Coordinates of C-alpha atoms and ligand atoms in Angstrom, one line a residue:
M1 CA -25.1 5.0 -7.3
Q2 CA -21.7 5.8 -9.2
A3 CA -19.0 4.0 -7.3
R4 CA -16.2 6.6 -6.6
P5 CA -13.1 6.7 -8.8
L6 CA -10.4 4.0 -7.7
R7 CA -6.9 5.5 -7.3
L8 CA -4.0 3.4 -8.4
G9 CA -0.7 3.7 -6.0
I10 CA 2.3 2.3 -7.3
N11 CA 4.9 1.1 -5.0
V12 CA 8.4 1.3 -6.3
D13 CA 10.2 -0.7 -3.5
H14 CA 11.4 -3.3 -5.8
I15 CA 12.9 -1.4 -8.3
A16 CA 15.2 -0.2 -5.5
T17 CA 15.5 -3.9 -4.4
I18 CA 16.9 -4.5 -8.0
R19 CA 19.5 -1.6 -7.8
N20 CA 20.7 -2.2 -4.6
A21 CA 21.5 -5.9 -5.9
R22 CA 24.5 -4.2 -7.7
G23 CA 24.8 -1.3 -5.4
G24 CA 24.8 1.5 -8.0
R25 CA 22.1 3.8 -9.2
H26 CA 20.3 1.7 -11.8
P27 CA 17.3 1.1 -12.0
D28 CA 16.3 4.4 -10.5
P29 CA 13.1 4.1 -8.3
V30 CA 12.3 7.9 -8.7
R31 CA 12.8 7.3 -12.5
A32 CA 10.1 4.4 -12.5
A33 CA 7.9 6.5 -10.4
Q34 CA 7.7 9.3 -12.8
L35 CA 7.1 6.5 -15.7
A36 CA 4.4 5.0 -13.4
I37 CA 2.6 8.4 -13.2
A38 CA 2.8 8.9 -17.0
A39 CA 1.1 5.5 -17.4
G40 CA -1.5 6.5 -15.2
A41 CA -0.4 6.0 -11.5
D42 CA -2.4 8.3 -9.2
G43 CA 0.3 8.3 -6.4
I44 CA 3.7 6.6 -5.6
T45 CA 4.4 4.3 -2.4
A46 CA 7.8 3.5 -1.0
H47 CA 8.7 1.7 2.2
L48 CA 11.6 3.2 4.2
R49 CA 12.7 0.0 6.2
E50 CA 14.5 0.2 9.3
D51 CA 17.2 -1.9 7.5
R52 CA 17.3 0.4 3.9
R53 CA 17.0 -3.0 2.1
H54 CA 15.1 -1.4 -0.8
I55 CA 14.0 2.5 -0.4
R56 CA 16.8 4.8 1.2
D57 CA 16.4 8.1 2.7
D58 CA 17.9 9.7 -0.4
D59 CA 15.2 8.0 -2.5
V60 CA 12.7 9.6 -0.3
A61 CA 13.9 13.2 -0.4
R62 CA 14.1 12.7 -4.5
L63 CA 10.8 11.4 -4.7
M64 CA 9.4 14.3 -2.8
A65 CA 11.2 16.6 -4.8
E66 CA 10.9 15.0 -8.2
I67 CA 7.6 13.5 -8.8
D68 CA 4.4 15.5 -9.1
K69 CA 1.7 13.2 -7.5
P70 CA 1.2 12.3 -3.9
L71 CA 4.0 10.2 -2.1
N72 CA 2.6 7.5 0.4
L73 CA 5.4 6.7 2.8
E74 CA 5.1 3.4 4.3
M75 CA 6.9 3.4 7.7
A76 CA 7.0 1.4 10.9
A77 CA 5.8 3.0 14.3
T78 CA 9.2 4.0 15.5
E79 CA 10.7 7.2 16.8
E80 CA 13.3 7.5 13.7
M81 CA 10.7 6.9 11.0
L82 CA 8.3 9.6 12.8
K83 CA 11.4 12.0 12.8
I84 CA 11.7 11.3 9.0
A85 CA 7.9 11.4 8.1
L86 CA 7.8 14.8 9.9
A87 CA 10.7 16.3 8.2
T88 CA 9.6 15.2 4.9
K89 CA 6.1 16.0 5.0
P90 CA 4.7 13.2 2.5
H91 CA 1.3 13.6 1.4
A92 CA 0.4 10.3 3.4
A93 CA 2.0 8.0 5.7
C94 CA 1.0 4.4 5.9
I95 CA 2.2 2.8 9.4
V96 CA 3.0 -0.9 8.7
P97 CA 4.3 -3.7 11.1
E98 CA 7.9 -4.4 10.5
K99 CA 10.3 -7.2 11.3
R100 CA 13.8 -7.5 10.2
T101 CA 13.6 -11.3 9.4
E102 CA 10.4 -11.1 7.2
R103 CA 10.8 -11.2 3.3
T104 CA 7.6 -8.7 3.1
T105 CA 5.3 -7.2 5.4
E106 CA 3.8 -10.8 6.3
G107 CA 0.4 -9.8 8.2
G108 CA -1.4 -6.6 9.3
L109 CA -0.7 -4.3 12.1
D110 CA -2.2 -5.1 15.6
A111 CA -3.8 -1.5 15.9
A112 CA -6.0 -3.2 18.6
G113 CA -3.1 -4.8 20.6
Q114 CA -0.7 -1.8 20.1
H115 CA -3.4 1.0 20.6
D116 CA -1.1 2.8 23.4
H117 CA 2.0 2.7 21.3
L118 CA 0.4 3.8 18.1
A119 CA -1.5 6.6 19.6
P120 CA 1.2 9.2 19.5
F121 CA 2.2 8.3 16.0
V122 CA -1.2 8.8 14.6
A123 CA -1.6 11.9 16.6
R124 CA 1.6 13.5 15.6
L125 CA 1.2 12.6 11.6
N126 CA -2.4 13.9 12.2
E127 CA -1.3 17.3 13.5
A128 CA 1.5 17.5 10.8
G129 CA -1.4 17.3 8.1
I130 CA 0.0 14.0 7.1
R131 CA -2.9 11.5 5.9
V132 CA -2.2 8.6 8.2
S133 CA -3.3 5.1 7.2
L134 CA -3.0 1.8 9.1
F135 CA -2.3 -1.4 7.2
I136 CA -4.5 -4.0 9.1
A137 CA -6.1 -7.2 8.5
A138 CA -9.9 -7.3 7.6
E139 CA -10.8 -8.0 11.3
P140 CA -13.6 -5.9 13.3
A141 CA -11.2 -5.3 16.1
Q142 CA -8.7 -3.7 14.1
F143 CA -11.2 -1.4 12.4
E144 CA -12.6 -0.3 15.6
A145 CA -9.2 0.3 17.2
A146 CA -8.2 2.3 13.8
A147 CA -11.2 4.4 14.4
R148 CA -10.5 5.1 18.1
L149 CA -7.1 5.8 17.1
R150 CA -8.5 8.6 14.7
A151 CA -6.6 7.5 11.6
P152 CA -8.6 8.6 8.7
V153 CA -7.7 5.7 6.4
I154 CA -7.1 1.9 6.7
E155 CA -5.7 -0.1 4.3
I156 CA -6.7 -3.8 4.2
H157 CA -4.0 -6.4 4.0
T158 CA -4.9 -8.6 1.0
G159 CA -1.8 -11.0 1.4
A160 CA -3.8 -13.9 2.7
W161 CA -6.5 -13.7 -0.1
C162 CA -4.0 -13.3 -3.1
D163 CA -2.0 -16.1 -1.6
A164 CA -5.1 -18.5 -1.4
L165 CA -6.1 -17.6 -4.8
L166 CA -2.8 -18.3 -6.2
G167 CA -2.2 -21.4 -4.1
G168 CA -5.5 -23.0 -5.6
H169 CA -7.0 -23.2 -1.9
R170 CA -10.6 -22.3 -3.0
G171 CA -12.2 -22.3 0.3
Q172 CA -9.6 -20.3 2.1
A173 CA -9.7 -17.9 -0.9
D174 CA -13.6 -17.8 -0.5
A175 CA -13.3 -17.1 3.4
E176 CA -10.9 -14.4 3.0
W177 CA -12.8 -12.9 0.2
R178 CA -15.8 -12.4 2.5
R179 CA -13.6 -11.1 5.2
I180 CA -12.5 -8.3 2.9
C181 CA -16.0 -7.6 1.5
D182 CA -17.4 -7.5 5.2
G183 CA -14.4 -5.3 6.6
A184 CA -14.7 -3.0 3.6
Q185 CA -18.3 -2.3 4.5
M186 CA -17.8 -2.2 8.4
A187 CA -14.6 0.1 8.0
S188 CA -16.7 2.6 5.6
D189 CA -19.4 2.5 8.3
L190 CA -17.1 3.7 10.7
G191 CA -16.3 6.5 8.5
L192 CA -12.8 5.3 7.5
E193 CA -11.2 5.6 4.0
V194 CA -10.7 2.1 2.7
H195 CA -7.8 1.2 0.9
A196 CA -6.2 -2.3 0.0
G197 CA -3.0 -3.7 -1.2
H198 CA -0.3 -6.7 -1.0
G199 CA 0.0 -9.5 -3.5
L200 CA -2.4 -7.9 -6.1
D201 CA -2.0 -9.1 -9.7
Y202 CA -4.2 -8.2 -12.5
A203 CA -7.0 -10.7 -11.8
S204 CA -7.4 -9.9 -8.0
A205 CA -7.3 -6.1 -8.5
E206 CA -10.1 -6.5 -11.1
T207 CA -12.3 -8.4 -8.5
I208 CA -11.3 -6.1 -5.4
A209 CA -12.3 -3.1 -7.6
A210 CA -15.7 -4.0 -7.7
L211 CA -15.9 -3.2 -4.0
P212 CA -17.1 0.3 -3.9
Q213 CA -16.3 1.3 -0.4
I214 CA -12.3 0.8 -1.6
V215 CA -10.9 3.9 -3.1
E216 CA -7.5 3.3 -3.5
L217 CA -5.1 0.2 -4.5
N218 CA -1.6 0.0 -3.6
I219 CA 0.5 -2.6 -6.0
G220 CA 4.2 -3.1 -6.4
H221 CA 5.9 -6.5 -6.7
F222 CA 3.7 -8.1 -9.5
L223 CA 3.9 -5.1 -11.5
V224 CA 7.7 -4.8 -11.2
G225 CA 8.0 -8.8 -12.1
E226 CA 5.7 -8.2 -15.1
A227 CA 7.8 -5.3 -16.2
V228 CA 10.6 -7.7 -17.1
F229 CA 8.5 -9.3 -20.0
N230 CA 6.2 -6.2 -20.9
G231 CA 7.8 -2.9 -19.8
F232 CA 6.7 -0.8 -16.6
G233 CA 4.5 1.5 -18.5
T234 CA 2.7 -1.3 -20.3
V235 CA 1.9 -3.3 -17.2
I236 CA 0.8 -0.1 -15.4
R237 CA -1.8 0.8 -18.2
T238 CA -2.9 -3.1 -18.1
M239 CA -3.5 -2.7 -14.5
R240 CA -5.2 0.4 -15.0
T241 CA -7.6 -1.2 -17.5
A242 CA -8.2 -4.4 -15.4
M243 CA -9.3 -1.9 -12.4
D244 CA -11.5 0.1 -14.6
R245 CA -13.3 -3.2 -15.7
G246 CA -13.7 -4.3 -12.1
R247 CA -15.1 -0.7 -11.2
L248 CA -17.5 -0.9 -13.7
R249 CA -19.2 -3.7 -11.9
A250 CA -19.1 -1.6 -8.7
S251 CA -21.7 0.8 -9.9
S252 CA -23.8 -1.8 -11.6
Ligands
PXP301 N1 0.6 -2.0 0.8 C1 1.3 -2.0 2.0 C2 0.9 -1.4 3.1 C3 2.6 -2.7 1.6 O1 3.4 -2.7 2.5 C4 2.9 -3.4 0.4 C5 4.4 -4.1 0.2 O2 5.1 -3.1 0.3 C6 2.0 -3.2 -0.7 C7 0.8 -2.4 -0.5 C8 2.3 -3.7 -2.0 O3 2.5 -5.1 -2.0 P1 2.9 -5.8 -3.2 O4 4.3 -5.2 -3.4 O5 2.9 -7.3 -3.1 O6 2.0 -5.5 -4.4

């Protein structure tokens, strides 16, 4: 069976991180998003954090107005973010856990433990026609909770797997990989659309592209870092090629 196409969502948060280091307008995450789309991105992802440490409200408004591919807005489940999402109406909203003290989104959302808190957020985004995804660890209880919450999409947090790979912790990487493979199958069996992201580089993206249940990868930090050496357009095209190579293994 031919695997479904694998979309590439480019996260432009860290273009904004660099801009904010000097407080000016350069480099512009909207310009980076346009360049990413020209280089083959299927969509753009941006995380509006409570502390606005990278993406700001104005960036979200400009991304909506100035890019011609879907915007996936990452947001915490707070009234403030819900209000912004409902007013902005991005194509998609990915609900992520958020702590002020973390450097990045460190773990998945506890969709099982926070069911009652999350239910009205998922419902109101669904009603507004915004495609909701929940950023969760590859754990059966989380997939079941996502299905109960009627979220159409889940994004598997790949951070622990990528960290183990980069750290050379072979046993742990294998265990995380098994969890991702089993999780992608279980989520798909529950009728959820499966995405993945966090910490992916060329090699891990190529590997995970071989899982036929996964239809979208969201990637940011590695590509922004690599762009320093090779240019943003070039690294996105290289990523696209790596994903396509991995995807060929999904259909064989
Ligand atoms: N997906 C989600 C839900 C995220 O929160 C992030 C990080 O903001 C990413 C994907 C991208 O992760 P990275 O920047 O490590 O590629």
